[in-house]
Short mmCIF file of C-alpha atoms in Angstrom, two decimals:
data_model
loop_
_atom_site.label_atom_id
_atom_site.label_comp_id
_atom_site.label_asym_id
_atom_site.label_seq_id
_atom_site.Cartn_x
_atom_site.Cartn_y
_atom_site.Cartn_z
CA MET M 1 0.14 -97.55 -92.96
CA VAL M 2 -1.19 -96.91 -96.50
CA LYS M 3 -0.10 -100.40 -97.59
CA ARG M 4 -2.00 -101.95 -94.72
CA TRP M 5 -5.16 -100.11 -95.72
CA LEU M 6 -4.73 -101.28 -99.32
CA VAL M 7 -4.32 -104.87 -98.16
CA TYR M 8 -7.34 -104.53 -95.90
CA GLY M 9 -9.40 -103.02 -98.75
CA ALA M 10 -8.51 -105.97 -100.99
CA VAL M 11 -9.48 -108.47 -98.29
CA TRP M 12 -12.76 -106.65 -97.61
CA ALA M 13 -13.58 -106.59 -101.35
CA CYS M 14 -12.98 -110.33 -101.57
CA CYS M 15 -15.27 -110.91 -98.59
CA LEU M 16 -17.95 -108.74 -100.20
CA ILE M 17 -17.77 -110.66 -103.49
CA PHE M 18 -17.89 -113.92 -101.57
CA TYR M 19 -21.03 -112.75 -99.73
CA LEU M 20 -22.78 -111.59 -102.93
CA PHE M 21 -22.33 -114.96 -104.61
CA TYR M 22 -22.61 -117.34 -101.65
CA LYS M 23 -25.27 -115.57 -99.50
CA GLU M 24 -25.05 -117.98 -96.60
CA TRP M 25 -24.66 -117.20 -92.91
CA PHE M 26 -20.92 -117.89 -92.98
CA SER M 27 -20.26 -115.32 -95.74
CA TYR M 28 -22.31 -112.72 -93.88
CA LEU M 29 -20.46 -113.44 -90.62
CA LEU M 30 -17.11 -113.22 -92.39
CA LEU M 31 -17.97 -109.89 -94.03
CA THR M 32 -19.18 -108.45 -90.72
CA ALA M 33 -16.05 -109.58 -88.88
CA VAL M 34 -13.70 -108.14 -91.51
CA THR M 35 -15.67 -104.86 -91.57
CA ALA M 36 -15.42 -104.48 -87.78
CA LEU M 37 -11.78 -105.61 -87.60
CA PRO M 38 -10.12 -102.13 -87.79
CA LEU M 39 -12.41 -100.72 -85.10
CA PHE M 40 -11.88 -103.78 -82.91
CA SER M 41 -8.09 -103.41 -83.28
CA LEU M 42 -8.28 -99.73 -82.34
CA LEU M 43 -10.39 -100.43 -79.24
CA LEU M 44 -8.11 -103.27 -78.22
CA SER M 45 -5.06 -100.99 -78.58
CA LEU M 46 -6.44 -98.05 -76.58
CA PRO M 47 -5.26 -99.34 -73.15
CA VAL M 48 -1.64 -99.60 -74.29
CA ILE M 49 -1.83 -96.31 -76.21
CA LEU M 50 -3.10 -94.46 -73.13
CA SER M 51 -0.77 -96.11 -70.60
CA ALA M 52 2.51 -96.36 -72.51
CA LYS M 53 5.25 -94.04 -71.25
CA PRO M 54 8.73 -93.72 -72.78
CA GLN M 55 11.72 -94.17 -70.50
CA LEU M 56 15.24 -93.13 -71.44
CA TYR M 57 18.04 -95.49 -70.47
CA ILE M 58 21.14 -93.28 -70.49
CA PRO M 59 23.33 -92.00 -67.63
CA PRO M 60 22.69 -88.36 -66.65
CA MET M 61 26.48 -87.82 -66.58
CA ILE M 62 28.82 -89.27 -69.21
CA PRO M 63 32.62 -88.87 -69.40
CA ARG M 64 33.68 -87.25 -72.65
CA GLY M 65 34.49 -89.72 -75.42
CA THR M 66 32.48 -92.57 -73.88
CA PHE M 67 30.47 -94.68 -76.34
CA VAL M 68 26.81 -94.54 -75.29
CA GLN M 69 23.70 -95.51 -77.23
CA MET M 70 20.28 -93.94 -76.86
CA ASP M 71 18.06 -96.69 -75.46
CA ILE M 72 14.38 -95.80 -75.13
CA ARG M 73 11.67 -98.23 -74.08
CA LEU M 74 7.95 -97.93 -73.47
CA ARG M 75 6.66 -98.95 -70.07
CA THR M 76 3.27 -100.66 -70.19
CA ALA M 77 1.56 -103.78 -68.84
CA PHE M 78 0.18 -104.70 -72.29
CA PRO M 79 1.84 -106.11 -75.41
CA LEU M 80 3.45 -103.29 -77.36
CA PRO M 81 2.31 -102.42 -80.89
CA ARG M 82 4.43 -100.47 -83.33
CA TRP M 83 5.57 -97.02 -82.19
CA THR M 84 7.79 -94.23 -83.48
CA LEU M 85 9.71 -91.58 -81.58
CA ARG M 86 12.24 -88.89 -82.43
CA ILE M 87 14.48 -87.05 -79.98
CA THR M 88 15.78 -83.56 -80.61
CA GLY M 89 18.94 -82.60 -78.74
CA ARG M 90 20.55 -79.20 -78.26
CA HIS M 91 24.12 -78.66 -77.06
CA LEU M 92 23.86 -75.71 -74.65
CA LEU M 93 27.59 -75.03 -74.74
CA TRP M 94 27.92 -74.75 -78.53
CA GLY M 95 24.32 -74.19 -79.63
CA LYS M 96 24.33 -77.22 -81.93
CA ASP M 97 21.15 -79.18 -82.65
CA TRP M 98 20.82 -82.90 -83.39
CA VAL M 99 18.11 -85.39 -84.23
CA LEU M 100 18.74 -88.41 -82.01
CA ARG M 101 17.02 -91.70 -82.72
CA PRO M 102 16.53 -94.66 -80.34
CA GLY M 103 19.48 -97.01 -80.66
CA GLY M 104 21.70 -94.30 -82.14
CA ASP M 105 24.98 -93.00 -80.70
CA PHE M 106 24.80 -90.16 -78.21
CA PRO M 107 27.18 -87.25 -79.04
CA THR M 108 30.01 -87.32 -76.49
CA GLU M 109 32.84 -85.87 -78.58
CA HIS M 110 32.95 -82.59 -76.63
CA CYS M 111 32.01 -81.52 -73.10
CA GLY M 112 28.71 -79.80 -72.49
CA THR M 113 25.12 -80.17 -71.40
CA VAL M 114 22.72 -81.62 -73.96
CA THR M 115 18.99 -81.03 -73.52
CA CYS M 116 16.82 -83.74 -75.07
CA LYS M 117 13.11 -83.67 -75.84
CA CYS M 118 10.92 -86.35 -77.35
CA THR M 119 9.00 -85.24 -80.45
CA HIS M 120 6.88 -86.93 -83.12
CA PHE M 121 5.74 -89.59 -80.65
CA TRP M 122 3.17 -91.88 -82.33
CA ILE M 123 1.68 -95.23 -81.27
CA TYR M 124 -0.11 -97.48 -83.77
CA ASP M 125 -2.92 -99.94 -83.17
CA TYR M 126 -2.14 -103.65 -83.31
CA LEU M 127 -3.00 -103.90 -87.00
CA GLY M 128 -1.02 -100.76 -87.82
CA MET M 129 -3.99 -99.09 -89.52
CA PHE M 130 -4.37 -96.17 -87.11
CA ARG M 131 -1.83 -94.07 -85.27
CA LEU M 132 -2.44 -91.68 -82.41
CA PRO M 133 -0.09 -88.95 -81.17
CA LYS M 134 1.15 -89.11 -77.59
CA ARG M 135 2.10 -86.16 -75.45
CA SER M 136 5.88 -85.84 -75.27
CA PRO M 137 7.48 -86.17 -71.81
CA ALA M 138 9.37 -83.34 -70.15
CA THR M 139 12.79 -82.23 -71.36
CA PHE M 140 15.72 -84.06 -69.75
CA ARG M 141 19.41 -83.19 -69.59
CA VAL M 142 22.54 -85.23 -70.15
CA SER M 143 25.88 -83.80 -69.03
CA VAL M 144 29.03 -84.80 -70.94
CA ARG M 145 31.73 -84.35 -68.30
CA PRO M 146 35.44 -83.59 -68.75
CA VAL M 147 38.09 -86.25 -68.23
CA PRO M 148 40.76 -85.14 -65.68
CA GLU M 149 44.09 -84.28 -67.32
CA GLN M 150 47.21 -83.21 -65.46
CA PRO M 151 48.63 -79.94 -66.81
CA VAL M 152 52.32 -79.74 -67.65
CA PRO M 153 53.92 -78.44 -65.55
CA ALA M 154 51.69 -79.42 -62.62
CA PRO M 155 50.79 -76.73 -60.08
CA ASP M 156 53.32 -76.26 -57.27
CA VAL M 157 51.87 -75.64 -53.79
CA THR M 158 55.14 -76.13 -51.87
CA ASN M 159 55.56 -72.47 -50.94
CA TYR M 160 51.92 -72.17 -49.96
CA LEU M 161 52.05 -75.26 -47.73
CA SER M 162 55.25 -74.04 -46.04
CA GLN M 163 53.32 -71.23 -44.34
CA ALA M 164 52.09 -71.41 -40.75
CA TRP M 165 49.36 -73.92 -39.99
CA GLN M 166 46.13 -73.59 -38.04
CA PRO M 167 43.56 -76.13 -36.76
CA LYS M 168 40.95 -77.05 -39.33
CA PRO M 169 37.53 -75.72 -38.23
CA GLY M 170 35.31 -78.66 -37.33
CA GLY M 171 38.15 -81.16 -37.64
CA GLY M 172 37.78 -83.97 -40.15
CA PHE M 173 40.15 -85.16 -42.86
CA ALA M 174 43.38 -83.33 -43.65
CA GLU M 175 46.79 -84.21 -45.06
CA HIS M 176 48.61 -82.70 -42.08
CA HIS M 177 48.06 -83.29 -38.34
CA GLU M 178 49.50 -82.02 -35.10
CA LEU M 179 49.75 -84.16 -31.96
CA ARG M 180 48.65 -82.69 -28.65
CA LEU M 181 47.05 -83.79 -25.39
CA TYR M 182 43.36 -84.58 -25.39
CA ARG M 183 41.01 -81.79 -24.30
CA PRO M 184 37.40 -82.18 -23.14
CA GLY M 185 35.12 -81.89 -26.18
CA ASP M 186 37.58 -83.38 -28.69
CA HIS M 187 36.18 -86.09 -30.94
CA LEU M 188 37.21 -89.59 -29.85
CA LYS M 189 37.76 -90.70 -33.46
CA GLN M 190 40.82 -88.43 -33.71
CA ILE M 191 42.63 -89.91 -30.70
CA HIS M 192 45.94 -91.61 -31.52
CA TRP M 193 45.31 -94.81 -29.56
CA LYS M 194 48.67 -96.51 -30.17
CA LEU M 195 50.68 -93.49 -29.06
CA SER M 196 48.28 -92.95 -26.15
CA ALA M 197 48.89 -96.53 -24.99
CA LYS M 198 52.67 -95.98 -25.07
CA THR M 199 52.66 -92.64 -23.24
CA GLY M 200 49.84 -93.37 -20.85
CA LYS M 201 48.10 -90.15 -21.87
CA LEU M 202 45.40 -89.46 -24.43
CA ILE M 203 47.08 -88.03 -27.52
CA PHE M 204 44.85 -86.17 -29.98
CA ARG M 205 45.55 -85.92 -33.75
CA GLU M 206 44.40 -82.42 -34.73
CA ALA M 207 43.77 -81.74 -38.42
CA MET M 208 45.73 -78.73 -39.64
CA ILE M 209 45.32 -76.47 -42.67
CA PRO M 210 47.56 -73.64 -43.91
CA GLN M 211 47.03 -70.17 -42.58
CA GLY M 212 47.83 -68.84 -46.00
CA GLY M 213 45.55 -66.58 -47.95
CA ARG M 214 43.45 -67.13 -50.99
CA MET M 215 44.06 -69.87 -53.57
CA LEU M 216 42.67 -69.13 -57.01
CA LEU M 217 42.16 -71.08 -60.23
CA TRP M 218 41.06 -69.01 -63.18
CA LEU M 219 40.34 -69.44 -66.84
CA HIS M 220 38.74 -67.80 -69.84
CA HIS M 221 35.63 -69.73 -70.87
CA SER M 222 36.50 -69.51 -74.54
CA GLY M 223 38.33 -71.18 -77.38
CA THR M 224 37.64 -73.97 -79.83
CA PRO M 225 35.71 -77.04 -78.63
CA SER M 226 38.95 -79.02 -78.27
CA ALA M 227 40.73 -76.19 -76.42
CA LEU M 228 37.81 -75.69 -74.05
CA ASP M 229 37.72 -79.44 -73.41
CA ARG M 230 41.37 -79.30 -72.35
CA LYS M 231 40.69 -76.35 -70.04
CA LEU M 232 37.86 -78.18 -68.31
CA ASP M 233 39.91 -81.40 -68.08
CA ARG M 234 42.76 -79.53 -66.40
CA LEU M 235 40.43 -77.58 -64.15
CA VAL M 236 38.97 -80.83 -62.80
CA TRP M 237 42.42 -82.33 -62.22
CA VAL M 238 43.88 -79.27 -60.47
CA SER M 239 40.79 -78.72 -58.30
CA ASN M 240 40.77 -82.37 -57.20
CA PHE M 241 44.51 -82.16 -56.54
CA LEU M 242 44.01 -79.19 -54.20
CA LEU M 243 41.08 -80.84 -52.44
CA GLN M 244 43.19 -83.94 -51.82
CA GLN M 245 45.68 -81.66 -50.06
CA GLY M 246 42.85 -80.33 -47.90
CA LEU M 247 43.07 -76.92 -49.61
CA GLN M 248 39.95 -74.91 -50.24
CA HIS M 249 40.18 -72.61 -53.24
CA ASP M 250 38.27 -70.29 -55.55
CA VAL M 251 37.47 -70.83 -59.23
CA LEU M 252 37.10 -67.74 -61.40
CA ALA M 253 35.79 -68.03 -64.94
CA TYR M 254 35.44 -65.17 -67.41
CA THR M 255 32.27 -65.89 -69.39
CA HIS M 256 30.01 -63.91 -71.69
CA LEU M 257 27.82 -63.33 -68.60
CA GLY M 258 30.76 -61.66 -66.85
CA PRO M 259 33.20 -63.00 -64.23
CA GLN M 260 31.78 -66.00 -62.34
CA LEU M 261 33.31 -66.93 -58.99
CA TRP M 262 32.88 -70.07 -56.90
CA HIS M 263 34.44 -71.01 -53.57
CA ILE M 264 35.24 -74.73 -53.61
CA GLY M 265 35.04 -76.09 -50.10
CA THR M 266 32.26 -74.87 -47.86
CA GLU M 267 30.02 -72.97 -50.30
CA HIS M 268 30.26 -74.84 -53.59
CA THR M 269 31.52 -78.10 -55.04
CA LEU M 270 33.37 -78.76 -58.26
CA ALA M 271 30.13 -80.24 -59.63
CA ASP M 272 28.47 -76.82 -59.20
CA VAL M 273 31.21 -75.22 -61.29
CA LEU M 274 30.90 -77.81 -64.06
CA ASP M 275 27.10 -77.56 -64.14
CA ALA M 276 27.39 -73.82 -64.75
CA LEU M 277 30.26 -73.89 -67.27
CA LEU M 278 28.84 -76.79 -69.30
CA SER M 279 25.57 -74.92 -69.80
CA THR M 280 27.03 -71.50 -70.64
CA ALA M 281 27.98 -70.48 -74.18
CA PRO M 282 31.71 -69.61 -74.40
CA LEU M 283 33.21 -66.23 -75.17
CA GLU M 284 33.76 -65.57 -78.86
CA GLU M 285 37.36 -64.49 -78.29
CA ASP M 286 39.97 -65.31 -75.66
CA ASP M 287 40.35 -61.95 -73.94
CA LYS M 288 43.75 -61.79 -72.22
CA GLU M 289 42.62 -59.38 -69.52
CA THR M 290 44.27 -59.58 -66.12
CA LEU M 291 42.59 -60.36 -62.82
CA THR M 292 41.29 -56.88 -62.16
CA GLY M 293 40.25 -56.49 -58.53
CA ILE M 294 41.04 -60.12 -57.69
CA SER M 295 44.02 -60.80 -55.43
CA ALA M 296 45.27 -64.19 -54.32
CA THR M 297 48.26 -65.55 -52.42
CA TRP M 298 48.49 -68.46 -54.86
CA GLN M 299 46.91 -68.64 -58.30
CA PHE M 300 47.03 -70.92 -61.33
CA TYR M 301 45.81 -70.16 -64.84
CA ILE M 302 43.97 -72.98 -66.64
CA GLY M 303 44.80 -72.71 -70.33
CA GLY M 304 43.86 -74.76 -73.33
CA ASP M 305 47.52 -75.19 -74.34
CA ASP M 306 50.65 -75.87 -72.35
CA TYR M 307 52.32 -72.56 -73.17
CA GLU M 308 49.41 -70.57 -71.72
CA LYS M 309 50.50 -70.99 -68.08
CA VAL M 310 51.16 -67.78 -66.14
#
């Protein structure tokens, strides 16, 4: 901006010298126009300066390790002058701060929630001789999600599934079904039409779930960034595996806020668990305490290394 003012000063001085020696209407008109040029540029730029709004083009959820660039554009109905913007990001999981610039790479090396806020937002006039600050938009969040990874060995639910079965409340999808005669009030979508046509009676496919007790996944929200990434990857895989079997379960995480418990099924979703864990700072040490006061028919420990299974 200083260079532009120096160039403008040199042009204005030339116009002044031209006017002093020529003293005709054209030299006066030229000097007046050059003198008013910065103010005219500022007035012409005010509509775009007042109406321009930055918009971030980045997914709110990104799988870990995905290459994503920060793409920020200004929305306005007028031609855009020069503008500058800086974005400060903070990793809520690890407390790390970044300075993110438009067009730069977004940090997706480790899981976590990153809060981003626009700072140092300036818009120049069309000649680039003035710049006015703009109010920064609200803070936005980007969640770097874990990538499902099957633990070795994989969880075994054979003994749990071998228990007695009961009808699934409300019906719906389930891996196991029981055939019985249709009763008034049963949903027509669950009727086995081919078998009904063969037998001459309406046969109903009733969704069944195990009668067994509590299923529990638990982990210590601690470790190095890489170890915690593996824990979250395996948690997502095991939870999805159980849900595919039609099995509701609990997730217990020991955090610096204390034990946090979620019931995956009717009360919470896996997304609720990830939103909480990705925004909570981990424990400083991996405390090997047992599940005090927590009992479960089937449980699986999510560890950051293969040998940590219990």
